[in-house]
Amino acid sequence: MEYVKQQIEELKGYCSKVSALTEGNDTYLHLEKLRLPDGCEPRECDALLRPFGGSDGYPSRLYFSVQIRSSYTRNWNISNARICEKNWFAFSWMVNRPLPTLAQILVAHLTGFTKEK
Amino acid sequence: MQLGARGAGGPAIKTKGTENHVAGEGQNSMTSTEIDIFEFSQRGEEVPHAPAYRVRIDGEVFRIDTPTPKGELLLGKVGKRPCAFELIEEFVHGKNDVVEQEEEVDLRKRGLKGFITAHKEIVTIFINGDPYKIERGNRTVAEILGKVNETPEGYVLLEEKGGQPPMPLPPDRPVKIHGCEVFHTQPQSGGSS
């Protein structure tokens, strides 16, 4: 799977480095030192964006290298999932409206830290 | 040119403080260096043409290379922008006038001693690239989204600050508005599952 270069460039604003990681036929986007919204602890961490649907039923998913503390309690239903030879955490957050860009998908997931439900 | 001296057969030159004014006929004589408009205002004298002017803004002195700078340029000298601050002309007899950002100021105006700045009460913010007026202070996300006819139920408000990309703001917390903030909106698309 190839991503539009311009969209990758846009993602770079949110983190220190973007790289593609492949597992099977799927290409994930590795976001190093992703900045997290105000109120999160830590304020940044590595993340893995899966901008496509998976067998878990989520149309897209954002995984974090650590479990994040935020203002709202989240259901961290993925813990130490092994993807692309790293362990990842994710909370249950469904981004169900089609969004045109990778950055918008990322922001939709980050919104999970800033709203109650 | 040798300043502060009388050249043989040349024009009379007088030195007043920091400025050097070539004394000519009428008011269109040109000084050879920058002149301090504050000093002229204190003496009640007409400010002559000069290559540059020394202008006080909020008590700091700046060199201005034109006699008719725009308000925005002067505000920029003290690192302020018209979306949050206004520029005010100060005259010797206590009269003050607000200068609009696109307005040209005549630095040679008699009695003009300098400028001060003041934080606006109604400031400008930018949402999806367009400017909107809003009262300074704590505002709700709903108020800000309302400027573009959107609601927190349908849209996420993102703020771009410190050169960082837009990040979502909590819809239930006040947003401190100082002026010049940059916001974006994005359709709500996520929820806990």
CSV table of C-alpha atoms in Angstrom, one decimal:
chain,number,residue,atom,x,y,z
A,1,MET,CA,0.0,0.0,0.0
A,2,GLU,CA,1.3,3.4,-0.9
A,3,TYR,CA,0.4,6.7,0.8
A,4,VAL,CA,0.2,10.1,-0.8
A,5,LYS,CA,3.5,11.9,-0.2
A,6,GLN,CA,1.8,15.2,0.6
A,7,GLN,CA,-0.2,13.5,3.3
A,8,ILE,CA,2.9,11.9,4.8
A,9,GLU,CA,4.5,15.4,4.8
A,10,GLU,CA,1.4,16.7,6.7
A,11,LEU,CA,1.8,13.9,9.3
A,12,LYS,CA,5.4,14.9,9.9
A,13,GLY,CA,4.2,18.0,11.6
A,14,TYR,CA,2.8,15.9,14.4
A,15,CYS,CA,5.9,13.9,15.2
A,16,SER,CA,9.7,13.8,14.7
A,17,LYS,CA,9.8,11.1,12.0
A,18,VAL,CA,7.3,9.1,9.9
A,19,SER,CA,8.3,5.8,8.4
A,20,ALA,CA,6.5,2.9,6.9
A,21,LEU,CA,6.5,-0.5,8.7
A,22,THR,CA,5.2,-3.5,6.9
A,23,GLU,CA,3.5,-6.6,8.4
A,24,GLY,CA,2.3,-9.1,5.9
A,25,ASN,CA,0.5,-7.2,3.1
A,26,ASP,CA,-0.2,-4.2,5.4
A,27,THR,CA,1.8,-1.0,5.7
A,28,TYR,CA,1.5,0.8,9.0
A,29,LEU,CA,2.9,4.3,9.6
A,30,HIS,CA,5.4,4.6,12.5
A,31,LEU,CA,5.2,8.0,14.1
A,32,GLU,CA,8.2,8.7,16.3
A,33,LYS,CA,7.7,11.1,19.2
A,34,LEU,CA,4.1,11.8,18.3
A,35,ARG,CA,2.9,14.9,20.2
A,36,LEU,CA,-0.2,14.3,22.3
A,37,PRO,CA,-3.0,16.8,23.2
A,38,ASP,CA,-2.8,18.9,26.3
A,39,GLY,CA,-3.6,17.0,29.4
A,40,CYS,CA,-1.9,13.8,28.3
A,41,GLU,CA,1.0,12.2,30.2
A,42,PRO,CA,3.4,11.6,28.7
A,43,ARG,CA,3.2,14.5,26.3
A,44,GLU,CA,4.7,12.5,23.5
A,45,CYS,CA,5.3,8.9,22.6
A,46,ASP,CA,5.9,6.6,19.6
A,47,ALA,CA,2.8,5.6,17.8
A,48,LEU,CA,1.7,3.3,15.0
A,49,LEU,CA,-1.1,4.5,12.7
A,50,ARG,CA,-3.2,1.9,10.9
A,51,PRO,CA,-5.2,4.0,8.5
A,52,PHE,CA,-7.2,1.0,7.1
A,53,GLY,CA,-9.7,-1.4,8.4
A,54,GLY,CA,-8.5,-4.5,10.2
A,55,SER,CA,-9.8,-7.9,11.4
A,56,ASP,CA,-10.7,-6.1,14.7
A,57,GLY,CA,-13.6,-4.3,13.0
A,58,TYR,CA,-12.1,-0.8,13.4
A,59,PRO,CA,-11.9,1.2,10.2
A,60,SER,CA,-8.6,2.6,11.4
A,61,ARG,CA,-6.5,2.4,14.6
A,62,LEU,CA,-3.8,4.3,16.5
A,63,TYR,CA,-1.5,2.3,18.6
A,64,PHE,CA,0.8,3.8,21.3
A,65,SER,CA,4.1,2.6,22.6
A,66,VAL,CA,2.8,3.2,26.2
A,67,GLN,CA,-0.5,3.6,27.8
A,68,ILE,CA,-1.3,7.3,28.0
A,69,ARG,CA,-2.9,9.0,31.0
A,70,SER,CA,-5.5,11.6,30.0
A,71,SER,CA,-8.3,13.7,31.4
A,72,TYR,CA,-10.9,11.0,30.5
A,73,THR,CA,-10.8,7.3,31.3
A,74,ARG,CA,-10.4,5.2,28.2
A,75,ASN,CA,-10.9,1.6,27.6
A,76,TRP,CA,-7.4,0.4,26.7
A,77,ASN,CA,-8.5,-2.9,25.2
A,78,ILE,CA,-5.3,-3.5,23.4
A,79,SER,CA,-2.2,-4.2,25.5
A,80,ASN,CA,1.2,-5.3,24.4
A,81,ALA,CA,-0.1,-6.2,20.9
A,82,ARG,CA,2.9,-7.4,18.8
A,83,ILE,CA,2.9,-5.5,15.5
A,84,CYS,CA,5.9,-4.9,13.3
A,85,GLU,CA,8.1,-6.5,16.0
A,86,LYS,CA,7.1,-4.0,18.7
A,87,ASN,CA,4.6,-4.0,21.5
A,88,TRP,CA,1.7,-1.6,21.3
A,89,PHE,CA,-1.3,-0.3,23.3
A,90,ALA,CA,-4.6,1.1,22.0
A,91,PHE,CA,-7.9,2.3,23.5
A,92,SER,CA,-11.2,1.6,22.0
A,93,TRP,CA,-12.0,4.5,19.7
A,94,MET,CA,-14.0,4.1,16.5
A,95,VAL,CA,-13.3,6.6,13.8
A,96,ASN,CA,-16.3,5.8,11.6
A,97,ARG,CA,-16.6,8.7,9.2
A,98,PRO,CA,-14.4,8.5,6.2
A,99,LEU,CA,-11.7,11.2,6.4
A,100,PRO,CA,-9.8,12.3,3.4
A,101,THR,CA,-6.3,12.6,4.8
A,102,LEU,CA,-4.0,10.7,7.1
A,103,ALA,CA,-3.6,13.7,9.3
A,104,GLN,CA,-7.3,14.0,9.8
A,105,ILE,CA,-7.5,10.3,10.7
A,106,LEU,CA,-4.7,10.8,13.2
A,107,VAL,CA,-6.4,13.9,14.7
A,108,ALA,CA,-9.7,12.0,14.9
A,109,HIS,CA,-7.9,9.4,17.1
A,110,LEU,CA,-6.1,12.0,19.2
A,111,THR,CA,-9.6,13.5,19.9
A,112,GLY,CA,-10.1,10.4,22.0
A,113,PHE,CA,-8.0,12.1,24.7
A,114,THR,CA,-9.9,15.3,24.7
A,115,LYS,CA,-13.6,14.3,24.9
A,116,GLU,CA,-15.6,12.3,27.3
A,117,LYS,CA,-17.1,9.8,24.9
B,1,MET,CA,29.4,66.0,5.6
B,2,GLN,CA,31.0,67.3,8.7
B,3,LEU,CA,28.2,67.7,11.2
B,4,GLY,CA,27.9,70.4,13.9
B,5,ALA,CA,30.1,72.8,12.0
B,6,ARG,CA,29.7,75.6,9.5
B,7,GLY,CA,31.1,74.8,6.1
B,8,ALA,CA,32.7,77.5,4.2
B,9,GLY,CA,30.0,79.0,2.0
B,10,GLY,CA,27.7,76.1,2.8
B,11,PRO,CA,24.4,76.1,4.6
B,12,ALA,CA,24.1,76.8,8.3
B,13,ILE,CA,24.1,73.6,10.3
B,14,LYS,CA,22.8,73.4,13.8
B,15,THR,CA,23.0,70.4,16.1
B,16,LYS,CA,20.2,69.7,18.6
B,17,GLY,CA,20.7,66.7,20.8
B,18,THR,CA,21.0,63.6,18.7
B,19,GLU,CA,19.7,65.1,15.4
B,20,ASN,CA,21.6,67.1,13.0
B,21,HIS,CA,19.3,69.5,11.1
B,22,VAL,CA,20.4,71.2,8.0
B,23,ALA,CA,18.7,74.6,8.6
B,24,GLY,CA,17.2,75.6,5.3
B,25,GLU,CA,14.3,77.8,4.3
B,26,GLY,CA,10.8,76.4,4.9
B,27,GLN,CA,9.9,73.1,6.4
B,28,ASN,CA,11.2,70.7,3.7
B,29,SER,CA,14.9,70.8,4.8
B,30,MET,CA,16.5,67.4,5.2
B,31,THR,CA,18.6,66.3,8.1
B,32,SER,CA,21.6,64.2,7.4
B,33,THR,CA,20.9,61.6,10.1
B,34,GLU,CA,18.0,60.2,12.0
B,35,ILE,CA,16.0,62.5,14.2
B,36,ASP,CA,14.2,62.0,17.4
B,37,ILE,CA,10.5,63.0,17.0
B,38,PHE,CA,10.1,63.0,20.8
B,39,GLU,CA,12.7,65.8,21.2
B,40,PHE,CA,11.0,67.8,18.5
B,41,SER,CA,7.6,67.4,20.1
B,42,GLN,CA,9.0,68.6,23.4
B,43,ARG,CA,10.3,71.7,21.8
B,44,GLY,CA,7.1,72.2,19.8
B,45,GLU,CA,9.1,72.3,16.6
B,46,GLU,CA,8.1,71.1,13.2
B,47,VAL,CA,9.8,67.7,12.4
B,48,PRO,CA,12.0,68.1,9.3
B,49,HIS,CA,12.4,65.5,6.6
B,50,ALA,CA,15.1,63.0,7.4
B,51,PRO,CA,16.5,59.7,6.2
B,52,ALA,CA,15.2,58.1,9.4
B,53,TYR,CA,13.3,58.9,12.5
B,54,ARG,CA,13.8,57.8,16.1
B,55,VAL,CA,10.4,56.8,17.5
B,56,ARG,CA,9.4,55.7,20.9
B,57,ILE,CA,6.9,52.8,21.1
B,58,ASP,CA,6.0,51.6,24.6
B,59,GLY,CA,9.1,53.5,25.8
B,60,GLU,CA,11.5,51.7,23.5
B,61,VAL,CA,13.3,53.7,20.8
B,62,PHE,CA,13.2,52.4,17.2
B,63,ARG,CA,14.7,53.6,14.0
B,64,ILE,CA,12.0,54.1,11.3
B,65,ASP,CA,13.2,54.7,7.7
B,66,THR,CA,10.1,56.4,6.4
B,67,PRO,CA,8.1,59.4,7.5
B,68,THR,CA,4.8,57.6,6.9
B,69,PRO,CA,4.9,54.0,8.3
B,70,LYS,CA,1.8,52.0,8.6
B,71,GLY,CA,0.3,51.1,12.0
B,72,GLU,CA,1.1,47.4,11.5
B,73,LEU,CA,4.8,48.2,10.9
B,74,LEU,CA,5.1,50.2,14.1
B,75,LEU,CA,3.3,47.5,16.1
B,76,GLY,CA,5.6,44.9,14.7
B,77,LYS,CA,8.6,46.8,16.1
B,78,VAL,CA,7.5,45.8,19.6
B,79,GLY,CA,6.6,42.2,18.5
B,80,LYS,CA,2.9,42.8,18.5
B,81,ARG,CA,0.2,42.2,16.0
B,82,PRO,CA,-3.0,44.0,15.1
B,83,CYS,CA,-5.1,40.9,15.8
B,84,ALA,CA,-4.4,41.4,19.5
B,85,PHE,CA,-3.1,44.9,20.0
B,86,GLU,CA,-3.8,48.4,19.0
B,87,LEU,CA,-1.4,51.2,18.4
B,88,ILE,CA,-2.0,54.6,19.9
B,89,GLU,CA,-0.4,57.9,18.9
B,90,GLU,CA,0.6,60.1,21.9
B,91,PHE,CA,0.8,63.8,21.6
B,92,VAL,CA,2.5,66.3,23.9
B,93,HIS,CA,-0.8,67.9,25.1
B,94,GLY,CA,-2.2,64.6,26.2
B,95,LYS,CA,-4.3,63.8,23.1
B,96,ASN,CA,-4.2,60.2,22.0
B,97,ASP,CA,-5.4,58.6,18.8
B,98,VAL,CA,-5.8,55.0,17.8
B,99,VAL,CA,-4.0,54.1,14.6
B,100,GLU,CA,-5.5,51.4,12.4
B,101,GLN,CA,-3.2,48.7,11.0
B,102,GLU,CA,-3.4,49.9,7.4
B,103,GLU,CA,-3.4,53.6,8.3
B,104,GLU,CA,-0.3,55.6,7.4
B,105,VAL,CA,1.1,57.6,10.3
B,106,ASP,CA,2.8,61.0,9.6
B,107,LEU,CA,5.8,61.0,11.9
B,108,ARG,CA,6.3,64.6,11.1
B,109,LYS,CA,3.0,65.6,12.7
B,110,ARG,CA,3.6,68.5,15.1
B,111,GLY,CA,3.4,67.4,18.7
B,112,LEU,CA,3.6,63.7,18.1
B,113,LYS,CA,5.9,62.3,20.8
B,114,GLY,CA,5.5,58.6,20.2
B,115,PHE,CA,3.3,55.6,20.5
B,116,ILE,CA,1.9,53.2,23.1
B,117,THR,CA,0.2,49.9,22.6
B,118,ALA,CA,-2.8,48.4,24.3
B,119,HIS,CA,-4.4,45.0,24.3
B,120,LYS,CA,-7.6,45.0,22.4
B,121,GLU,CA,-10.8,43.9,24.1
B,122,ILE,CA,-12.3,42.6,20.9
B,123,VAL,CA,-9.5,40.7,19.2
B,124,THR,CA,-9.2,38.7,15.9
B,125,ILE,CA,-8.8,35.0,15.8
B,126,PHE,CA,-8.4,32.9,12.7
B,127,ILE,CA,-10.7,29.9,12.0
B,128,ASN,CA,-10.0,27.7,8.9
B,129,GLY,CA,-7.9,30.6,7.5
B,130,ASP,CA,-10.5,33.4,7.9
B,131,PRO,CA,-10.5,36.2,10.5
B,132,TYR,CA,-13.2,36.5,13.1
B,133,LYS,CA,-13.7,39.1,15.9
B,134,ILE,CA,-14.2,37.8,19.4
B,135,GLU,CA,-14.0,39.1,23.0
B,136,ARG,CA,-10.7,38.5,24.7
B,137,GLY,CA,-10.7,36.1,27.7
B,138,ASN,CA,-12.1,32.7,28.4
B,139,ARG,CA,-14.4,31.5,25.6
B,140,THR,CA,-16.1,28.2,25.1
B,141,VAL,CA,-15.4,25.8,22.2
B,142,ALA,CA,-19.0,26.2,21.2
B,143,GLU,CA,-18.6,30.0,21.0
B,144,ILE,CA,-15.6,29.7,18.8
B,145,LEU,CA,-17.2,27.0,16.6
B,146,GLY,CA,-20.3,29.2,16.4
B,147,LYS,CA,-18.3,31.8,14.5
B,148,VAL,CA,-18.2,29.4,11.5
B,149,ASN,CA,-21.7,28.1,12.2
B,150,GLU,CA,-20.5,24.8,13.6
B,151,THR,CA,-21.2,23.1,16.9
B,152,PRO,CA,-19.2,20.8,19.2
B,153,GLU,CA,-21.6,18.0,18.4
B,154,GLY,CA,-20.6,18.0,14.7
B,155,TYR,CA,-17.1,19.4,14.8
B,156,VAL,CA,-13.8,19.2,16.6
B,157,LEU,CA,-12.0,22.4,17.3
B,158,LEU,CA,-8.3,22.2,16.7
B,159,GLU,CA,-5.7,24.8,17.8
B,160,GLU,CA,-2.4,25.5,16.0
B,161,LYS,CA,0.1,27.1,18.3
B,162,GLY,CA,3.8,27.4,18.8
B,163,GLY,CA,4.5,26.3,15.2
B,164,GLN,CA,3.0,22.9,16.0
B,165,PRO,CA,0.3,21.3,13.9
B,166,PRO,CA,-3.4,21.6,14.9
B,167,MET,CA,-4.3,19.6,18.0
B,168,PRO,CA,-7.9,18.9,19.2
B,169,LEU,CA,-9.2,20.9,22.1
B,170,PRO,CA,-11.5,19.5,24.8
B,171,PRO,CA,-15.0,20.7,24.1
B,172,ASP,CA,-15.9,21.1,27.7
B,173,ARG,CA,-13.0,23.4,28.8
B,174,PRO,CA,-12.6,27.1,28.3
B,175,VAL,CA,-10.2,28.4,25.7
B,176,LYS,CA,-8.2,31.4,26.7
B,177,ILE,CA,-8.3,34.0,23.9
B,178,HIS,CA,-5.6,36.6,23.8
B,179,GLY,CA,-6.0,37.4,20.1
B,180,CYS,CA,-4.4,36.0,16.9
B,181,GLU,CA,-5.1,32.4,17.8
B,182,VAL,CA,-5.3,30.0,14.9
B,183,PHE,CA,-8.0,27.4,14.9
B,184,HIS,CA,-9.2,24.7,12.5
B,185,THR,CA,-12.3,22.6,12.5
B,186,GLN,CA,-12.8,19.0,11.6
B,187,PRO,CA,-16.0,16.9,11.4
B,188,GLN,CA,-16.5,14.7,14.5
B,189,SER,CA,-15.7,11.2,13.4
B,190,GLY,CA,-14.6,9.3,16.5
B,191,GLY,CA,-16.2,7.9,19.6
B,192,SER,CA,-15.5,5.3,22.3
B,193,SER,CA,-16.7,1.9,21.1
